[in-house]
Coordinates of C-alpha atoms in Angstrom, one line a residue:
X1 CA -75.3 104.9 63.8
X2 CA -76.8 101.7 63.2
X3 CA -75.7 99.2 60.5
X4 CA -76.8 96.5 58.6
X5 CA -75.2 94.0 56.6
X6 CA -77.0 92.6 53.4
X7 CA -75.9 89.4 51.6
X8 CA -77.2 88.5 48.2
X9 CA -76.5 87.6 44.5
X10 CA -75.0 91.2 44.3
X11 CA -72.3 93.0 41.6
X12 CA -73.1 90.1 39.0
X13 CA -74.6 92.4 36.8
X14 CA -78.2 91.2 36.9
X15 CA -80.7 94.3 37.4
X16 CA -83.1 92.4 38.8
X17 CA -81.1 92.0 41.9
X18 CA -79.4 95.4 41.8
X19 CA -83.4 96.8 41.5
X20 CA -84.2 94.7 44.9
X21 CA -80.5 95.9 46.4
X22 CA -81.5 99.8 45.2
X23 CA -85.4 99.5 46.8
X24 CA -84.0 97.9 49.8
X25 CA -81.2 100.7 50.3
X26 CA -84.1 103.4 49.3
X27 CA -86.7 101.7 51.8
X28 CA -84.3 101.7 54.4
X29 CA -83.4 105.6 53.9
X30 CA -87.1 106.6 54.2
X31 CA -87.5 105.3 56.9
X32 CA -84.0 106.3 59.0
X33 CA -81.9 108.1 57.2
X34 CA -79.0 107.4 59.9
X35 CA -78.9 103.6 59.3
X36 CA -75.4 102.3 57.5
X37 CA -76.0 100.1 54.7
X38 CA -72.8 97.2 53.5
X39 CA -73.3 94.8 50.7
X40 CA -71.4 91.6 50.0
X41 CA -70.4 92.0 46.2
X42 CA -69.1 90.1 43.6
X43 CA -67.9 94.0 42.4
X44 CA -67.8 96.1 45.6
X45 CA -66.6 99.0 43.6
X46 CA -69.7 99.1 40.8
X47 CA -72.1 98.2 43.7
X48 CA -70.9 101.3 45.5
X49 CA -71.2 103.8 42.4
X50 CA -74.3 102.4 41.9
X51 CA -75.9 102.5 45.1
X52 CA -74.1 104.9 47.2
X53 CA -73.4 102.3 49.5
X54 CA -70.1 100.4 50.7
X55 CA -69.4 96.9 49.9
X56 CA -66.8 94.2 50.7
X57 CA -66.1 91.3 47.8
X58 CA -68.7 88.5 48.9
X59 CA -66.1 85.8 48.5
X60 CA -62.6 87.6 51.2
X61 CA -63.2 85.1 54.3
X62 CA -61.2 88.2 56.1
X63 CA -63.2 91.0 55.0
X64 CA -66.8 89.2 54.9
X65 CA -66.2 88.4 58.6
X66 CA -65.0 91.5 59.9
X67 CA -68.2 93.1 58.3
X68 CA -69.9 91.0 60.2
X69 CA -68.5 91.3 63.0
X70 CA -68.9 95.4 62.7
X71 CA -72.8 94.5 61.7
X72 CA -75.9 95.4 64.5
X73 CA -78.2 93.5 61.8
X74 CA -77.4 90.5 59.1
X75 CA -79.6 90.9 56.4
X76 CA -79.8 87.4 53.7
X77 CA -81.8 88.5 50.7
X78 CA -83.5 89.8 48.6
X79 CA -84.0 87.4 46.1
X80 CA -84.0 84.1 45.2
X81 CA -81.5 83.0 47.0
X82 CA -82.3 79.3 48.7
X83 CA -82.4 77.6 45.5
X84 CA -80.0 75.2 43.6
X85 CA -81.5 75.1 40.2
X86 CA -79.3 77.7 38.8
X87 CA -76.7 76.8 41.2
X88 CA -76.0 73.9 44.0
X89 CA -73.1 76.2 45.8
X90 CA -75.4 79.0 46.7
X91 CA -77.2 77.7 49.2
X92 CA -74.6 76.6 51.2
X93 CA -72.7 80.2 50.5
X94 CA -75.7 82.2 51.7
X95 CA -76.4 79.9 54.8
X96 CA -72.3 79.9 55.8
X97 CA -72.9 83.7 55.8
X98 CA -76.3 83.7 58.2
X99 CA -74.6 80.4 60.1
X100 CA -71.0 83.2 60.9
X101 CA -73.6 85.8 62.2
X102 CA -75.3 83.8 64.5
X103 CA -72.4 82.3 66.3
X104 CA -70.6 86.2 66.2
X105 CA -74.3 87.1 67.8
X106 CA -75.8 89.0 65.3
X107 CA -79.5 89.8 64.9
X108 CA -80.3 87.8 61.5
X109 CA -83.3 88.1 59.0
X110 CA -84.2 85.8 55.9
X111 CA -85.2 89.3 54.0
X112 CA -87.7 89.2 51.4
X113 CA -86.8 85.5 49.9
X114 CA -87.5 83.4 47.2
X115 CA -87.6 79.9 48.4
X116 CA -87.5 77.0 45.8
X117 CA -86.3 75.0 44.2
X118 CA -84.6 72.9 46.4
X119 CA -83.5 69.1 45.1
X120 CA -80.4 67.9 46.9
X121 CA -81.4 66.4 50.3
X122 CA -78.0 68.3 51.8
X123 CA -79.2 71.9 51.1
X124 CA -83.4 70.6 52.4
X125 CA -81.2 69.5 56.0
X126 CA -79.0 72.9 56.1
X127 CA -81.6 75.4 55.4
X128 CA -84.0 73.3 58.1
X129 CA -81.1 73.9 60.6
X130 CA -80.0 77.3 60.0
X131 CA -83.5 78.5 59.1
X132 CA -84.0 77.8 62.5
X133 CA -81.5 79.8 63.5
X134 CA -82.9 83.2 62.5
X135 CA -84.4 85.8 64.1
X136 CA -87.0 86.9 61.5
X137 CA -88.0 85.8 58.0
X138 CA -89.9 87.3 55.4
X139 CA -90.8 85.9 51.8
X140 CA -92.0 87.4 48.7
X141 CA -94.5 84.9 48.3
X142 CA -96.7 82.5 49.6
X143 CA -95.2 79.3 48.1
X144 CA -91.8 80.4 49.7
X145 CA -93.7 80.3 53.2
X146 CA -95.2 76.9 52.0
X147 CA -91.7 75.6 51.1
X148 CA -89.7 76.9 54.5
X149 CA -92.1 75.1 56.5
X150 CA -92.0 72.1 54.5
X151 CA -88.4 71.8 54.8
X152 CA -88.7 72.1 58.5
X153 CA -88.6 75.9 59.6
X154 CA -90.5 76.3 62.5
X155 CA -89.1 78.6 64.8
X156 CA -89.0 82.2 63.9
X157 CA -92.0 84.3 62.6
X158 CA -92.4 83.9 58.9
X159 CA -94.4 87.1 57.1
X160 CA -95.6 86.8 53.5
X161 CA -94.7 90.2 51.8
X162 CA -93.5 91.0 48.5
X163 CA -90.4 91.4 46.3
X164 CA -88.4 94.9 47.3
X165 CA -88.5 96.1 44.2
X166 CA -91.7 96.9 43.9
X167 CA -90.5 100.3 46.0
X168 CA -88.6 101.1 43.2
X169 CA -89.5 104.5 40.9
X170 CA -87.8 104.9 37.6
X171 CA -85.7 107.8 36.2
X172 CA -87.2 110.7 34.7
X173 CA -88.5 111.2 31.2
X174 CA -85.7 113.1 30.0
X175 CA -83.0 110.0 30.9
X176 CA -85.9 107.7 29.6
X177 CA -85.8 109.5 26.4
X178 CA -82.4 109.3 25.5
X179 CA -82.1 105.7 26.0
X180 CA -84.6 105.5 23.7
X181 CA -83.0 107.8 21.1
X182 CA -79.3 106.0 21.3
X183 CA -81.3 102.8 20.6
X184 CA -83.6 104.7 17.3
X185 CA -86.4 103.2 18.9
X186 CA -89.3 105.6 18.1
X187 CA -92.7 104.6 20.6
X188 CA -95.0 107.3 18.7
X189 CA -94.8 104.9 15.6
X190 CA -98.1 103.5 14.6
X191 CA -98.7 99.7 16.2
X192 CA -98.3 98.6 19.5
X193 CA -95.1 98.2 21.6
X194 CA -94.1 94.7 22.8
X195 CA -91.2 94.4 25.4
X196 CA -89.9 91.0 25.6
X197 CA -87.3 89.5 28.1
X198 CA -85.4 86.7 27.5
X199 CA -82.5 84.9 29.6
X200 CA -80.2 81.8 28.5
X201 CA -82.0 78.9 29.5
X202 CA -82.1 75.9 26.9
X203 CA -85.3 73.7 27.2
X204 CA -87.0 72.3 23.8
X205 CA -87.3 74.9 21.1
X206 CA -88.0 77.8 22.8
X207 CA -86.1 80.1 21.0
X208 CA -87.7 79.2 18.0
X209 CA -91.2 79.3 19.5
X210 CA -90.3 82.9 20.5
X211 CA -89.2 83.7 17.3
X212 CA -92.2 82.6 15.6
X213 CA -94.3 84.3 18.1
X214 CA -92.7 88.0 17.1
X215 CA -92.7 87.1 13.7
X216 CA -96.2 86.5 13.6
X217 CA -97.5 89.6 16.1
X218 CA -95.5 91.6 13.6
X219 CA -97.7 90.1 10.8
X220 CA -100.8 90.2 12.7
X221 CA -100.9 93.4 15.0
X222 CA -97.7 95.4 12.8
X223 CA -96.1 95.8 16.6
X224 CA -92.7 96.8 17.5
X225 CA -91.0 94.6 19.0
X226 CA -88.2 95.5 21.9
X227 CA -85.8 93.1 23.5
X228 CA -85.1 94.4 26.9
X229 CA -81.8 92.4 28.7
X230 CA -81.9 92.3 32.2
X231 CA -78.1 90.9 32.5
X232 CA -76.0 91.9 30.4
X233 CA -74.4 90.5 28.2
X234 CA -76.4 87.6 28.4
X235 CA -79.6 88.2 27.6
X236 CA -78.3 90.6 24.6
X237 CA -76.9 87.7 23.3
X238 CA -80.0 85.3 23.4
X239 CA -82.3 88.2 22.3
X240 CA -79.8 87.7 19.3
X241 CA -80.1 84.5 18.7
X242 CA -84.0 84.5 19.0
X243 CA -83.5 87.9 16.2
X244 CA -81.7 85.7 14.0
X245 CA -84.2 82.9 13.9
X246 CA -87.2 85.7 12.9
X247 CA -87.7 86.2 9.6
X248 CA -89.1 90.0 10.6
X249 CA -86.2 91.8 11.0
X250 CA -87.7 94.9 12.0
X251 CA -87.1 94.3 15.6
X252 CA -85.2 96.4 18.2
X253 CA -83.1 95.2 20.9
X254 CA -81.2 97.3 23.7
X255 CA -77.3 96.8 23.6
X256 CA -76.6 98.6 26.4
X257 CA -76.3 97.7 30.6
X258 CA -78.8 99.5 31.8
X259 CA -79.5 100.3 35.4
X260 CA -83.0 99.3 37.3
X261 CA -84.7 102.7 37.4
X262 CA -83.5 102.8 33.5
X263 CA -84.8 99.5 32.9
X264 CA -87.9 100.3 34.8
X265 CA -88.8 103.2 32.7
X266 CA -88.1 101.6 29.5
X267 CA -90.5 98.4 30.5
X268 CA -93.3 101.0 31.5
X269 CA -92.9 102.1 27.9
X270 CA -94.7 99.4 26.6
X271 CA -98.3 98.5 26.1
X272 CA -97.8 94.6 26.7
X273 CA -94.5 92.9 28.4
X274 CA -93.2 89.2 27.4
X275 CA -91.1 87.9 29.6
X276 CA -89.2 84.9 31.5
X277 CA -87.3 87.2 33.9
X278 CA -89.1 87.5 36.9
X279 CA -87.5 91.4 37.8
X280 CA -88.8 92.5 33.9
X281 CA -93.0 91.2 34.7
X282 CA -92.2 93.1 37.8
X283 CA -91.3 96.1 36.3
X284 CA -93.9 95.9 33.6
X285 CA -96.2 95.5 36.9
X286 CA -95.2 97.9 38.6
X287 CA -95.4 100.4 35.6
X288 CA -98.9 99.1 35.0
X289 CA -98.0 97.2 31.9
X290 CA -99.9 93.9 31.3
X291 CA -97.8 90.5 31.2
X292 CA -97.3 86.9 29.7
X293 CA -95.0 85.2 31.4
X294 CA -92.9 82.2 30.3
X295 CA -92.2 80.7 33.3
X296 CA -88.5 79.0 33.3
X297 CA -89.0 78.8 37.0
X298 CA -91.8 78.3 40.0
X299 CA -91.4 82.0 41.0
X300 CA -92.0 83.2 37.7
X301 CA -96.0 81.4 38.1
X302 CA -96.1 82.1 41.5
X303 CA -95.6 85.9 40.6
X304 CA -98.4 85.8 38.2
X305 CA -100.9 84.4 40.0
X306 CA -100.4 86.7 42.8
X307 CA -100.6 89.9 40.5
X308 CA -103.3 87.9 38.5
X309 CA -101.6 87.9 34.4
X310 CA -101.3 84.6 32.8
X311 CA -99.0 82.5 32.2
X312 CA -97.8 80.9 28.9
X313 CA -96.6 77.3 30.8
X314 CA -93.3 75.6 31.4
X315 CA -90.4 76.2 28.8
X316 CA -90.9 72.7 27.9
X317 CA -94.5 72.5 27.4
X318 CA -94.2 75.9 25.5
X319 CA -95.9 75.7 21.8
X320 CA -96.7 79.0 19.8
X321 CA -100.2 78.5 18.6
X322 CA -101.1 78.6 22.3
X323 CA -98.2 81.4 23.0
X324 CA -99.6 83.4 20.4
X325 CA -103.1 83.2 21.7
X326 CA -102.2 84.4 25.4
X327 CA -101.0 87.7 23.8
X328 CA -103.8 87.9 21.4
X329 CA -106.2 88.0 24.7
X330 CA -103.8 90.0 26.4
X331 CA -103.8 92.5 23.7
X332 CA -107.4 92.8 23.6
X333 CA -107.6 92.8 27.5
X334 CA -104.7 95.6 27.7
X335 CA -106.9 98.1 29.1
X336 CA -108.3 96.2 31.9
X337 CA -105.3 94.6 32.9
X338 CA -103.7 97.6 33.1
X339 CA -106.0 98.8 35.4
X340 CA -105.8 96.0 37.8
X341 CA -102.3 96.3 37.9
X342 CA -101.6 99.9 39.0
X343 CA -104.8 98.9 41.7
X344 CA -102.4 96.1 42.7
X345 CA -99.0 98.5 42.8
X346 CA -100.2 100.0 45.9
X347 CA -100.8 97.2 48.0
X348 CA -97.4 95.5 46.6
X349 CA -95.4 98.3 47.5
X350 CA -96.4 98.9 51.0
X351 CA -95.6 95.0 50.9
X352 CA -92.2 95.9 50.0
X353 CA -91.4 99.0 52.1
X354 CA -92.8 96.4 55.5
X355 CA -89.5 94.3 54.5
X356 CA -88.0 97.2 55.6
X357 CA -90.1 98.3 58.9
X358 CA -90.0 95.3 60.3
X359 CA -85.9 94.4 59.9
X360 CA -85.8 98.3 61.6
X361 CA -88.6 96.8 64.7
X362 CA -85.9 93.8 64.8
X363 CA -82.8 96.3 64.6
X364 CA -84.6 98.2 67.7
X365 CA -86.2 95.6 69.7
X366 CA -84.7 92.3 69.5
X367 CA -87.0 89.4 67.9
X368 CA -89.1 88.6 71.7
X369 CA -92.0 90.8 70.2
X370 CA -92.3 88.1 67.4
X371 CA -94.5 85.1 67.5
X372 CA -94.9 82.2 65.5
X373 CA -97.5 81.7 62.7

């Protein structure tokens, strides 16, 4: 039995992680149901109840080497992972890990990354070096291609494919339902339903531009308004502080942790998705849900463009005359965005699954079949 090792920002709560950690472990299954799948995790013990897995904690020197040393395959991804806007420790964590594997003589894949930002000159000169190192890397975009190679990584094949999570299905209607019913939110109520997903992230006035934008859809349109967290607690907590700016207080907000497939379901549910969390305009994507994205990051843009929704700007550049008239013209667009996403979610997912196929071709084969761009 083969097995494979995969580090990333795991047991931290975040579903959009846990969604690309649960499509990676489902990818992998369809394809050879005899592989062996371990995790580095923040909380080993809710990522294996949640994805049937085992997991070591992420941050035991002892046990995070001896499951590398037991791996046939080092996986580092999904996810935006090279970055050190939201943190400057993680890319020297994440590289340490990849760095171990290759001296132990691992087989080693960048899997599915997000690439960018990168500021400090330090993490630019270590992900040149160890980039190098790897046997195979695949992004989930093009920009994170564009940025590997500007930083210097030449050697191994790069292939532009797309965020695992787009293999992701959701849970059934029944499970659906009674998330809905805990949380008295009724979807058969006259007026369209607006999902929106909001994470902590303090630039200008945004909360109070967000606010103002509900309050006056609600005025406008008479739509429902759902705040859908993707972490938990955190975004519960900034969806209340944007609730308590509104003067509508007709507005719904899920105060549960939900788990991807839930969350999926739940964002497919809607008729137009608001969002800064990359994983939620995925899920709205994938569901065939037309987007506005607030883009508190490059991937966030980068996403839309490639799926083809617009974007509301940068946080700071956000105003809401000009937010509220992107989801005026996506409300009257709904129909045909909605078709262009499903069209989209084939090609996208295939993308996804070939994250898979081709860490099982380097599993198999060794990385001499692999040339460079």
């Amino acid at each position: 039995m083969k097995k494979i090792l995969v580090s990333g920002y795991y047991g931290f709560g975040n579903a959009g992680d846990e969604a690309i950690l649960m499509a990676m472990v489902d990818s992998f299954k369809k394809l050879d149901d005899n592989i062996r799948i371990k995790a580095l995790s923040a909380n080993p013990k809710e990522t294996e109840m949640m994805h049937g897995i085992e997991a070591v904690h992420r941050t035991n020197p002892f046990l995070v080497v001896k499951a590398i040393a037991e791996a046939d395959l080092v996986l580092s991804g999904g996810g935006g992972l090279l970055q050190d806007v939201t943190s400057s420790r993680s890319i020297p964590y994440y590289l340490l890990i990849v760095f171990l594997a290759k001296k132990m003589g691992k087989k080693v894949m960048f899997y599915a990354n997000g690439v960018g930002p990168v500021n400090r000159n330090l993490n630019k000169r270590l992900i040149a070096s160890v980039g190098n190192m790897v046997d195979l890397i695949t992004v989930r975009d093009e920009n994170s291609r564009d940025q590997l190679k500007n930083l210097g990584v030449k050697k191994p094949q790069i292939y532009v494919t797309a965020d695992p999570a787009f293999a992701l299905k959701p849970v059934d209607d029944e499970t659906g339902l009674s998330i809905l019913n805990r949380h008295r939110i009724d979807l058969s109520k006259a007026g369209l339903n607006i999902g929106i997903s909001v994470r902590p992230w303090k630039v200008g006035e945004t909360r109070k531009v967000i606010a103002e934008a509900c309050d006056f859809l609600i005025n406008s349109y008479s739509v429902n308004i759902v705040f859908i967290p993707m972490q938990f607690p955190q975004d519960y907590n900034e969806s209340l502080e944007i609730m308590r700016l509104m003067k509508e207080k007709k507005v719904k907000v899920i105060s549960e942790s939900l788990g991807p497939r839930e969350l999926l379901w739940v964002c497919g549910k809607m008729d137009l998705l608001c969002g800064m969390r990359l994983h939620a305009l995925i899920f709205g994507a994938i569901m065939g849900v037309p987007l506005v994205g607030l883009a508190y990051d490059p991937k966030v843009e980068n996403f839309l463009i490639r799926v083809g929704q617009p974007s509301a700007g940068t946080l700071k550049d956000l105003k809401v005359q000009s937010l509220c008239s992107l989801i005026q013209d996506a409300i009257k667009k709904r129909e045909e965005s909605s078709r262009a996403l499903l069209a989209k979610r084939k090609e996208m997912e295939y993308l996804a699954n070939e994250n898979a196929m081709l860490a099982l071709k380097l599993l198999e084969g060794g990385h001499e079949q692999y040339k460079k761009d």
